[in-house]
PDB file of C-alpha atoms and ligand atoms in Angstrom:
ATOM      1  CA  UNK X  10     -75.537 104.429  51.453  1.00  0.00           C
ATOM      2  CA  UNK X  11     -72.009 102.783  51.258  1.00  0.00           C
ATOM      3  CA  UNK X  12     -70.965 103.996  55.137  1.00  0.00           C
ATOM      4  CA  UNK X  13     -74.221 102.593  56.071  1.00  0.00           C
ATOM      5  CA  UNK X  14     -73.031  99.195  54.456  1.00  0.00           C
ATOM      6  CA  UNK X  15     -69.506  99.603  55.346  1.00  0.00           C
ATOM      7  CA  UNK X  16     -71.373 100.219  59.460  1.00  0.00           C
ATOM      8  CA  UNK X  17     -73.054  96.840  59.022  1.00  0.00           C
ATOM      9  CA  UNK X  18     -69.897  95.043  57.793  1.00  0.00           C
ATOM     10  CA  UNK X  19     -67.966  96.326  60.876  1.00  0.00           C
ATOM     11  CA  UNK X  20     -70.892  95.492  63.256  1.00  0.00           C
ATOM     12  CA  UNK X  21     -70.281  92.079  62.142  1.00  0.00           C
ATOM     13  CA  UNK X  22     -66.901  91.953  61.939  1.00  0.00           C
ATOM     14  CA  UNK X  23     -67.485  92.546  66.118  1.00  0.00           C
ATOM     15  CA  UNK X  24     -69.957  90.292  66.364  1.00  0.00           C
ATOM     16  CA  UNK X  25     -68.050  87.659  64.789  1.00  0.00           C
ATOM     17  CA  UNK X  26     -64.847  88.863  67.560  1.00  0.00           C
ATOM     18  CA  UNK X  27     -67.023  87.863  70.177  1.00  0.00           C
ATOM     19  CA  UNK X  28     -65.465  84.631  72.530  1.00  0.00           C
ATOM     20  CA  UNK X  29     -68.355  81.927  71.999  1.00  0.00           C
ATOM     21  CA  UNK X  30     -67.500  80.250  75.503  1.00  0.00           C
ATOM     22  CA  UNK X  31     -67.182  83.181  77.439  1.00  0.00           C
ATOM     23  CA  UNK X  32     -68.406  86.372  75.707  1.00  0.00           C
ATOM     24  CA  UNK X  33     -65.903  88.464  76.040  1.00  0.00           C
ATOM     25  CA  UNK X  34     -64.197  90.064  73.000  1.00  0.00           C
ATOM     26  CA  UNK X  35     -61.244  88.768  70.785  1.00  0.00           C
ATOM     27  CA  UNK X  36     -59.376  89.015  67.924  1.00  0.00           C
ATOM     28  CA  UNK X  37     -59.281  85.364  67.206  1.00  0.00           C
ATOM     29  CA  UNK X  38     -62.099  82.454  67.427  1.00  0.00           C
ATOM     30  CA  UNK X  39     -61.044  81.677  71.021  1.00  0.00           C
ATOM     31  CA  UNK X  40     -60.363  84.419  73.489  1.00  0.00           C
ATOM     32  CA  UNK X  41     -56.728  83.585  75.354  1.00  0.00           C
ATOM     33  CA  UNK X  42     -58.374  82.678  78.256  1.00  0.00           C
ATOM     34  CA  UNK X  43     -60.511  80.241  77.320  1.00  0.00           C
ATOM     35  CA  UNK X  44     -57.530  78.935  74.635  1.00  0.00           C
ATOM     36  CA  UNK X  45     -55.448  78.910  77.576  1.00  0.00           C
ATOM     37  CA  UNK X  46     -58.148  76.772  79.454  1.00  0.00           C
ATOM     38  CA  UNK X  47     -58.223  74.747  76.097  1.00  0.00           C
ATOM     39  CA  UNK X  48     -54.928  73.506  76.453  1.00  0.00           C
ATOM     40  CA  UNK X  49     -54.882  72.443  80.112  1.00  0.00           C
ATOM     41  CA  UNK X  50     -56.887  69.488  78.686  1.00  0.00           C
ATOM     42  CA  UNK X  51     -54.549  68.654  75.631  1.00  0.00           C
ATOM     43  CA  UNK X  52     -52.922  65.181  75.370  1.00  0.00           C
ATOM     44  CA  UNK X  53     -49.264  65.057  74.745  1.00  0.00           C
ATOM     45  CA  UNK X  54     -49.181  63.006  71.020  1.00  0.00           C
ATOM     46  CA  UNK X  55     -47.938  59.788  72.067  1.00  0.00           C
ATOM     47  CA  UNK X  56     -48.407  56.302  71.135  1.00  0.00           C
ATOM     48  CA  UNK X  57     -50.465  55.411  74.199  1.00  0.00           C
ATOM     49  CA  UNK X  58     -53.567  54.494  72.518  1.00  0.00           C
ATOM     50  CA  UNK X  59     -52.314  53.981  69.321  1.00  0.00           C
ATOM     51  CA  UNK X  60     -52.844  49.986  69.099  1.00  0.00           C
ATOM     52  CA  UNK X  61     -54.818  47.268  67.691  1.00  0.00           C
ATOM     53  CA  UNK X  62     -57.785  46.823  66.904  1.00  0.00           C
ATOM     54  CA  UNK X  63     -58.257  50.229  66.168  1.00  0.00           C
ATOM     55  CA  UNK X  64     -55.676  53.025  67.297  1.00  0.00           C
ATOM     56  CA  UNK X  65     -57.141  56.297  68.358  1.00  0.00           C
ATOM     57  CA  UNK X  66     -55.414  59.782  69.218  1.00  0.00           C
ATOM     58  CA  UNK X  67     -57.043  62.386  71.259  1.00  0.00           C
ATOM     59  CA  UNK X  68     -56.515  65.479  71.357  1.00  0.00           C
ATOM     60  CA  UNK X  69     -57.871  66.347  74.710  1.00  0.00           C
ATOM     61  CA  UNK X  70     -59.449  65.165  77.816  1.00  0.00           C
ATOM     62  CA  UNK X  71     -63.398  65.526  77.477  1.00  0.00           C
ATOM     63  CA  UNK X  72     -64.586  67.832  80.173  1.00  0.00           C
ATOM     64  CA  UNK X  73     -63.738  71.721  81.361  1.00  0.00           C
ATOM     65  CA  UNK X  74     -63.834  73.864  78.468  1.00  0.00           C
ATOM     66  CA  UNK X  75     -63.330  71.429  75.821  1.00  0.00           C
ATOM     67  CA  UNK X  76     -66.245  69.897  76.453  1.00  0.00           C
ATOM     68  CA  UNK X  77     -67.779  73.467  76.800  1.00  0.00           C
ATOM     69  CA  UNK X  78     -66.519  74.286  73.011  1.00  0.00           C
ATOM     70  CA  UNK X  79     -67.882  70.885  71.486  1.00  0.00           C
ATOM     71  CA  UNK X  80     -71.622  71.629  72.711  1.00  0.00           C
ATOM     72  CA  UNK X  81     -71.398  75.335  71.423  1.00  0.00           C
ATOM     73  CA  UNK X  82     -69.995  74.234  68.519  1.00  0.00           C
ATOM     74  CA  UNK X  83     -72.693  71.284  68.220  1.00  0.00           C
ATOM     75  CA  UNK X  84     -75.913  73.009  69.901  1.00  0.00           C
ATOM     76  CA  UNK X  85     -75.171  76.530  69.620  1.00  0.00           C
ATOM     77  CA  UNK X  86     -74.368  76.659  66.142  1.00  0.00           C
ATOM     78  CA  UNK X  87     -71.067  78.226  66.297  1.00  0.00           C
ATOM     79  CA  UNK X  88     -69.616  76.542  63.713  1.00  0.00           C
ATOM     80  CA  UNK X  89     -66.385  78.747  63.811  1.00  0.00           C
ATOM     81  CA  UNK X  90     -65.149  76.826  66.625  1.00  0.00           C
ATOM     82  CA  UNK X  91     -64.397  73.875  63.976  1.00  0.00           C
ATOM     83  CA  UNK X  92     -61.479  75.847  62.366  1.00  0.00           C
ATOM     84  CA  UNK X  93     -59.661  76.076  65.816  1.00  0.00           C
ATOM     85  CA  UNK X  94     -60.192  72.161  66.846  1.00  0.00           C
ATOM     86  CA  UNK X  95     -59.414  71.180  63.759  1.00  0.00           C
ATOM     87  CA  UNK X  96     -56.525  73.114  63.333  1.00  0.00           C
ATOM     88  CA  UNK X  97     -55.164  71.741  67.020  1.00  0.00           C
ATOM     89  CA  UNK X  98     -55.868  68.182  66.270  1.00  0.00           C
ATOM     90  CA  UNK X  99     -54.277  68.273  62.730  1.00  0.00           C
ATOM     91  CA  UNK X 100     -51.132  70.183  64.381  1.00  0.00           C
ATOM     92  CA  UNK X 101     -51.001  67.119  66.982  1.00  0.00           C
ATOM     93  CA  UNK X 102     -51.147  64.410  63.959  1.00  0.00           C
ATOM     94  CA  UNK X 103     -48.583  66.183  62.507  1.00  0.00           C
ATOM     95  CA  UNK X 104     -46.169  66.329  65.435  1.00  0.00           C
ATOM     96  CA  UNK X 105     -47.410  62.470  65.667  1.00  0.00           C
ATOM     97  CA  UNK X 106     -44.855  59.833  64.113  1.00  0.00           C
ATOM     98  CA  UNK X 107     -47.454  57.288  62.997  1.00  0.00           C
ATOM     99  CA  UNK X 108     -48.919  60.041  60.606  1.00  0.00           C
ATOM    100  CA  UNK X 109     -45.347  59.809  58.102  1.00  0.00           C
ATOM    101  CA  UNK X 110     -46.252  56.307  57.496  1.00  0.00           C
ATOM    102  CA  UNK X 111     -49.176  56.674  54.991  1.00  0.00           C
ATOM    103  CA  UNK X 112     -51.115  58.298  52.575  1.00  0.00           C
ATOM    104  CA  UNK X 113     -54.541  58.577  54.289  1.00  0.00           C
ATOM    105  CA  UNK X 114     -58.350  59.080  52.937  1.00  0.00           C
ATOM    106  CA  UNK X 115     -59.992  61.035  55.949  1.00  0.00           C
ATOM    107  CA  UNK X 116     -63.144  60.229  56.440  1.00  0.00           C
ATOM    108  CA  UNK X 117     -65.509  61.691  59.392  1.00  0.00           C
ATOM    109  CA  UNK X 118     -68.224  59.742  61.289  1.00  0.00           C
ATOM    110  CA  UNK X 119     -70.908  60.539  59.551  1.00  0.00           C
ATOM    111  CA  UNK X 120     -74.477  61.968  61.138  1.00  0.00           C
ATOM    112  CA  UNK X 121     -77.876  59.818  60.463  1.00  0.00           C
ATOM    113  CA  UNK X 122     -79.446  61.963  57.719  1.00  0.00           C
ATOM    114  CA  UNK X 123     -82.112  63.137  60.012  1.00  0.00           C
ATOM    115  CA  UNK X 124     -80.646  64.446  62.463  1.00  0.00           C
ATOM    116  CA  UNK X 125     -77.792  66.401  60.275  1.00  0.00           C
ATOM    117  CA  UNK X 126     -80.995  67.929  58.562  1.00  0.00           C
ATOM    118  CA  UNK X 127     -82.163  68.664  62.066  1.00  0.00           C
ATOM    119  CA  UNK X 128     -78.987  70.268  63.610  1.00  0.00           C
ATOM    120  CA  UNK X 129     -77.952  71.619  59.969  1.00  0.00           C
ATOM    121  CA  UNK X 130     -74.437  70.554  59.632  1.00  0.00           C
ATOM    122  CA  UNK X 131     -72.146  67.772  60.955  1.00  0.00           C
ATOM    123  CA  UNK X 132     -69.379  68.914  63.125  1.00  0.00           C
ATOM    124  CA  UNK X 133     -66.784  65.694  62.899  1.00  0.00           C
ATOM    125  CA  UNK X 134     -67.415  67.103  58.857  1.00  0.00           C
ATOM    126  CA  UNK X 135     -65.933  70.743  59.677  1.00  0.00           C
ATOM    127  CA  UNK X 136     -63.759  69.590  62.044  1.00  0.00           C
ATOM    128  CA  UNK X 137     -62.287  67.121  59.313  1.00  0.00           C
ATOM    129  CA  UNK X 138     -61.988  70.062  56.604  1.00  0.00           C
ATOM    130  CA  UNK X 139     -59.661  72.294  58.857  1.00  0.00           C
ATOM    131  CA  UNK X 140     -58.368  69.080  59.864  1.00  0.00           C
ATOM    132  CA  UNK X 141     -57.264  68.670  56.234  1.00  0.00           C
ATOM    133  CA  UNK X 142     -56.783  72.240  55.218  1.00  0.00           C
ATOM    134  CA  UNK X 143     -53.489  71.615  57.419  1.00  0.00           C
ATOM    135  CA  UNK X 144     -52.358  68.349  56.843  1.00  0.00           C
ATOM    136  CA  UNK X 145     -52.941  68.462  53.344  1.00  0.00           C
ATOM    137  CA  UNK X 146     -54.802  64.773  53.774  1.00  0.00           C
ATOM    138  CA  UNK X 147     -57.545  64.332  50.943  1.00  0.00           C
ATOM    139  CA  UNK X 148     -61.262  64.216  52.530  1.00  0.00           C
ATOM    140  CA  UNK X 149     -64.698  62.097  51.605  1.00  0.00           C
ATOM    141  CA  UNK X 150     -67.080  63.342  53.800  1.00  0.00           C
ATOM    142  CA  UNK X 151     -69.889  60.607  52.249  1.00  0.00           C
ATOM    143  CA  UNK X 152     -67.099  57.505  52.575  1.00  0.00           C
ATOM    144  CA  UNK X 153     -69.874  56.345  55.102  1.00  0.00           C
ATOM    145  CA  UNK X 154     -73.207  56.858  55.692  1.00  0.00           C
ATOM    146  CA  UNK X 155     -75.425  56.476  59.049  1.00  0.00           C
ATOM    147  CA  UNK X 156     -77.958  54.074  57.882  1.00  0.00           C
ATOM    148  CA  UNK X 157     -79.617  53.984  60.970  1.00  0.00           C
ATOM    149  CA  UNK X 158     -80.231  56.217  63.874  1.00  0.00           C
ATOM    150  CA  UNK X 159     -78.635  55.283  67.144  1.00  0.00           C
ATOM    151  CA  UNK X 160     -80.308  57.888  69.329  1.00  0.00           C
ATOM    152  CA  UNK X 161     -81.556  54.750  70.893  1.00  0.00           C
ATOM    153  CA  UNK X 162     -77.798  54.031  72.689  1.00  0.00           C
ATOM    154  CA  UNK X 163     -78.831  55.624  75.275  1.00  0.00           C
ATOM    155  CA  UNK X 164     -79.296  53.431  79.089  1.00  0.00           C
ATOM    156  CA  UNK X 165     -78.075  50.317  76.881  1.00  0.00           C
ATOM    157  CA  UNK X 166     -75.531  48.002  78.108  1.00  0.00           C
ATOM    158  CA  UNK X 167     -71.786  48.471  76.781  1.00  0.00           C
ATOM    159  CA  UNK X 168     -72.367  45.107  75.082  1.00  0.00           C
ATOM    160  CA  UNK X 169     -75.726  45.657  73.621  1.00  0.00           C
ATOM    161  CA  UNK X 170     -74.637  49.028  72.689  1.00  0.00           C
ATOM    162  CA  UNK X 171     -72.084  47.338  70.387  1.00  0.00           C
ATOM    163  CA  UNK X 172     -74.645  44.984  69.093  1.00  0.00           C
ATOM    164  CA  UNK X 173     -76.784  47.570  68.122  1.00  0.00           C
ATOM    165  CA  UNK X 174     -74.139  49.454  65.960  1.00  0.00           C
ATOM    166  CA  UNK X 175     -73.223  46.496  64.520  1.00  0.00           C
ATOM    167  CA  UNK X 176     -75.802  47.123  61.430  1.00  0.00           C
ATOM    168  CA  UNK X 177     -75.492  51.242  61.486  1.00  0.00           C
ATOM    169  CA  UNK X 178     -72.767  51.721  59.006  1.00  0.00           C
ATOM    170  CA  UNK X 179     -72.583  51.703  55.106  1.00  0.00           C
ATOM    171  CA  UNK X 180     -70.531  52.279  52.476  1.00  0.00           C
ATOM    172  CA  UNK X 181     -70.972  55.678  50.726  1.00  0.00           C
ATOM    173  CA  UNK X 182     -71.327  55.582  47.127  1.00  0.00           C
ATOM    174  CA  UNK X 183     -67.658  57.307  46.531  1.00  0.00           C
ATOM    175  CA  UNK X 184     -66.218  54.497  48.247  1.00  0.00           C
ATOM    176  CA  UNK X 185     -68.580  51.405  46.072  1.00  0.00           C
ATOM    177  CA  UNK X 186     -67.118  53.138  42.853  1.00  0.00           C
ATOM    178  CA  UNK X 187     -63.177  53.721  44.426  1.00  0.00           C
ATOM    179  CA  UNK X 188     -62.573  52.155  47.269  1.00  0.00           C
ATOM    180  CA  UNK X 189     -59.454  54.027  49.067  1.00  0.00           C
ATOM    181  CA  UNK X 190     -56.454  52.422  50.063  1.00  0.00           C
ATOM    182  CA  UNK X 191     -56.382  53.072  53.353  1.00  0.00           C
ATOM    183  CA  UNK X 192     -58.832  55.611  56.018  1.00  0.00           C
ATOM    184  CA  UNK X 193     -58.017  57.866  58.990  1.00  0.00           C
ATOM    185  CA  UNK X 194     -61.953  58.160  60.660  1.00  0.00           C
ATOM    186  CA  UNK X 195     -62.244  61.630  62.629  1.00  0.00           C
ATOM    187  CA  UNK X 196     -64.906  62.287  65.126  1.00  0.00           C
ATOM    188  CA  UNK X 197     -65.439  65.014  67.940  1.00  0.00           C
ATOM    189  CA  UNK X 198     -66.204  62.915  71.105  1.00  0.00           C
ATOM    190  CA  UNK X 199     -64.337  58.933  71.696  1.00  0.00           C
ATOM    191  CA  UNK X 200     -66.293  58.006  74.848  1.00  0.00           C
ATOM    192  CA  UNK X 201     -66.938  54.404  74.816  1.00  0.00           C
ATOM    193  CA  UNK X 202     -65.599  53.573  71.284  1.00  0.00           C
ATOM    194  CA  UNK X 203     -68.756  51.698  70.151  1.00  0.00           C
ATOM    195  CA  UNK X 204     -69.596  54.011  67.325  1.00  0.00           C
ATOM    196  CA  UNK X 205     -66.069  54.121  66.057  1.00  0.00           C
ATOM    197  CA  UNK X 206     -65.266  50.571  66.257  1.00  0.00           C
ATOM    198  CA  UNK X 207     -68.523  50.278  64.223  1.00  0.00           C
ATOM    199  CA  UNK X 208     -67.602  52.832  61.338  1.00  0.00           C
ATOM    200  CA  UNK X 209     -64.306  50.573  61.003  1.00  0.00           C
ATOM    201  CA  UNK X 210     -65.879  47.246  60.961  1.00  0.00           C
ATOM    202  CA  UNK X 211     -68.111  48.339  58.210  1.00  0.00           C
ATOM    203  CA  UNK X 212     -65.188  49.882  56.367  1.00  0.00           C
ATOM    204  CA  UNK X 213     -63.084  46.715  56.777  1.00  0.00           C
ATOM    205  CA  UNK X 214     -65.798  44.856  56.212  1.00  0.00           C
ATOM    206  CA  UNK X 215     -65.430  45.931  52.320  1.00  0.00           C
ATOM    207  CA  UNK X 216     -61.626  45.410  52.730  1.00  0.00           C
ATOM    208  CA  UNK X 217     -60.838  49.257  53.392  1.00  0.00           C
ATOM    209  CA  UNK X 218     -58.456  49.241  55.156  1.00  0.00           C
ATOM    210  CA  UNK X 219     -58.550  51.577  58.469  1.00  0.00           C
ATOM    211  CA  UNK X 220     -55.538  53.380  60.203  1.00  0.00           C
ATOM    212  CA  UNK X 221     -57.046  54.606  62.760  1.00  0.00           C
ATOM    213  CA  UNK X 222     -58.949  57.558  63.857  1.00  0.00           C
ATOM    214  CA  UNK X 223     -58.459  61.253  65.405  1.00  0.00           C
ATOM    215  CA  UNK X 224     -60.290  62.662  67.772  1.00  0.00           C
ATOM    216  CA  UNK X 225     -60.795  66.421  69.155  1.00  0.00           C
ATOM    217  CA  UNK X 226     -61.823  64.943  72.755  1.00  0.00           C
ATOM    218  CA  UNK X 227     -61.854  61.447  74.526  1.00  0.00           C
ATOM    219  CA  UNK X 228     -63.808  60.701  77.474  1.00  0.00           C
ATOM    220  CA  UNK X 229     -61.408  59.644  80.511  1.00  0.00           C
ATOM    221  CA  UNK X 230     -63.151  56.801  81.481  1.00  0.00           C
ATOM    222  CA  UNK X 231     -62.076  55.051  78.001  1.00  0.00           C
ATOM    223  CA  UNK X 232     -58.462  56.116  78.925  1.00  0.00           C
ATOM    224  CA  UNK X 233     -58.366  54.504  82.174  1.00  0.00           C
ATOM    225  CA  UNK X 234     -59.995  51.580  80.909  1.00  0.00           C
ATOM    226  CA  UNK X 235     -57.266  50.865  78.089  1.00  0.00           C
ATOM    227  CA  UNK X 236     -54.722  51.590  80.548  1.00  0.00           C
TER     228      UNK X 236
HETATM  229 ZN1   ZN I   6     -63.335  83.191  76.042  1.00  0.00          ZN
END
């Protein structure tokens, strides 16, 4: 019975070889291809929208086949494709000068409860632990919690979009017992902002102090905009 076993283990050791964007097979997460197709969209680290009120660095331009690899990872359930972004954006913080400066509690926007029960995971979460697996920055994944669902955002105004996150942060229980000194926030997507400007305001609110916040992929239009 053991070859049969030993069979199985290698039919999933090609399974798991597979490409998830395109298919094809690899020996890594990401075939070269699409890695090479990856890194067309990848930001130079630079301090370009590092600034007041709240700094962010991107990794990448949000479109092409980073956009491709945040839906599989996010509606296709390959969760794999965390280790890879994760590892790239970490990589890029390192390389980044503002990241000597501090010692850091990372802390990833956090999911409403329902919906991370829904999708079964939250991928700014397993982004942020290979995020930290190479910087060596400690994590709290439940610094924050969505108290309130914002599926609503959708077809609201850019100023009643903000008004409606206003109220859809709290403080985790970690962070009511020991407050950190400082937070880096880490999400997938930075389109508009609104969501992360809210996660900071509730963290300052409680006089946490917030660095700034990392993210895999930010929309161009929020580029051009600061710009
Ligand atoms: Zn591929």
């Amino acid at each position: 019975m053991r070859w049969v076993r030993n069979l199985v283990g290698l039919a999933e050791l090609c399974l798991e070889s597979v490409c998830p964007l395109c298919q094809r097979s690899t020996a890594r997460v990401l075939c070269c291809d699409c890695q090479q197709r990856l890194y067309c969209l990848h930001l130079a680290a630079s301090e370009q929208g590092w600034q007041p009120p709240l700094p962010v660095l991107a990794w990448g331009v949000y479109g092409g086949a980073l956009k491709r690899a945040i839906a599989a990872l996010k509606y296709e359930q390959q969760t794999r494709l965390a280790q890879p972004l994760g590892h790239e954006l970490a990589q890029l913080w390192l390389n980044f000068a503002a990241s000597k400066k501090k010692s850091l509690m990372v802390v990833p926007i956090p999911l409403h409860a329902a919906k991370q029960q829904q999708r079964g995971f939250n991928q700014a979460e397993l982004i942020a632990k290979a995020f930290c697996q190479h910087t060596g920055l400690p994590l709290q994944s439940h610094g924050l919690i969505r108290s309130r669902s914002t599926e609503a955002q959708f077809g609201l105004s850019a100023t009643a979009r903000e008004h409606n996150l206003a109220g859809a942060f709290e403080l985790g229980e970690p962070f009511k017992t020991k407050p950190p000194q400082a937070v880096l926030l880490l999400d997938d997507i930075y389109t508009t902002g609104a969501t992360a400007r809210a996660a900071a305001y509730t963290l300052r609110r409680h006089q946490i102090s917030v660095y700034g916040i990392v993210v895999v992929a930010r929309a161009l239009s929020s580029i051009r905009t600061e710009a």
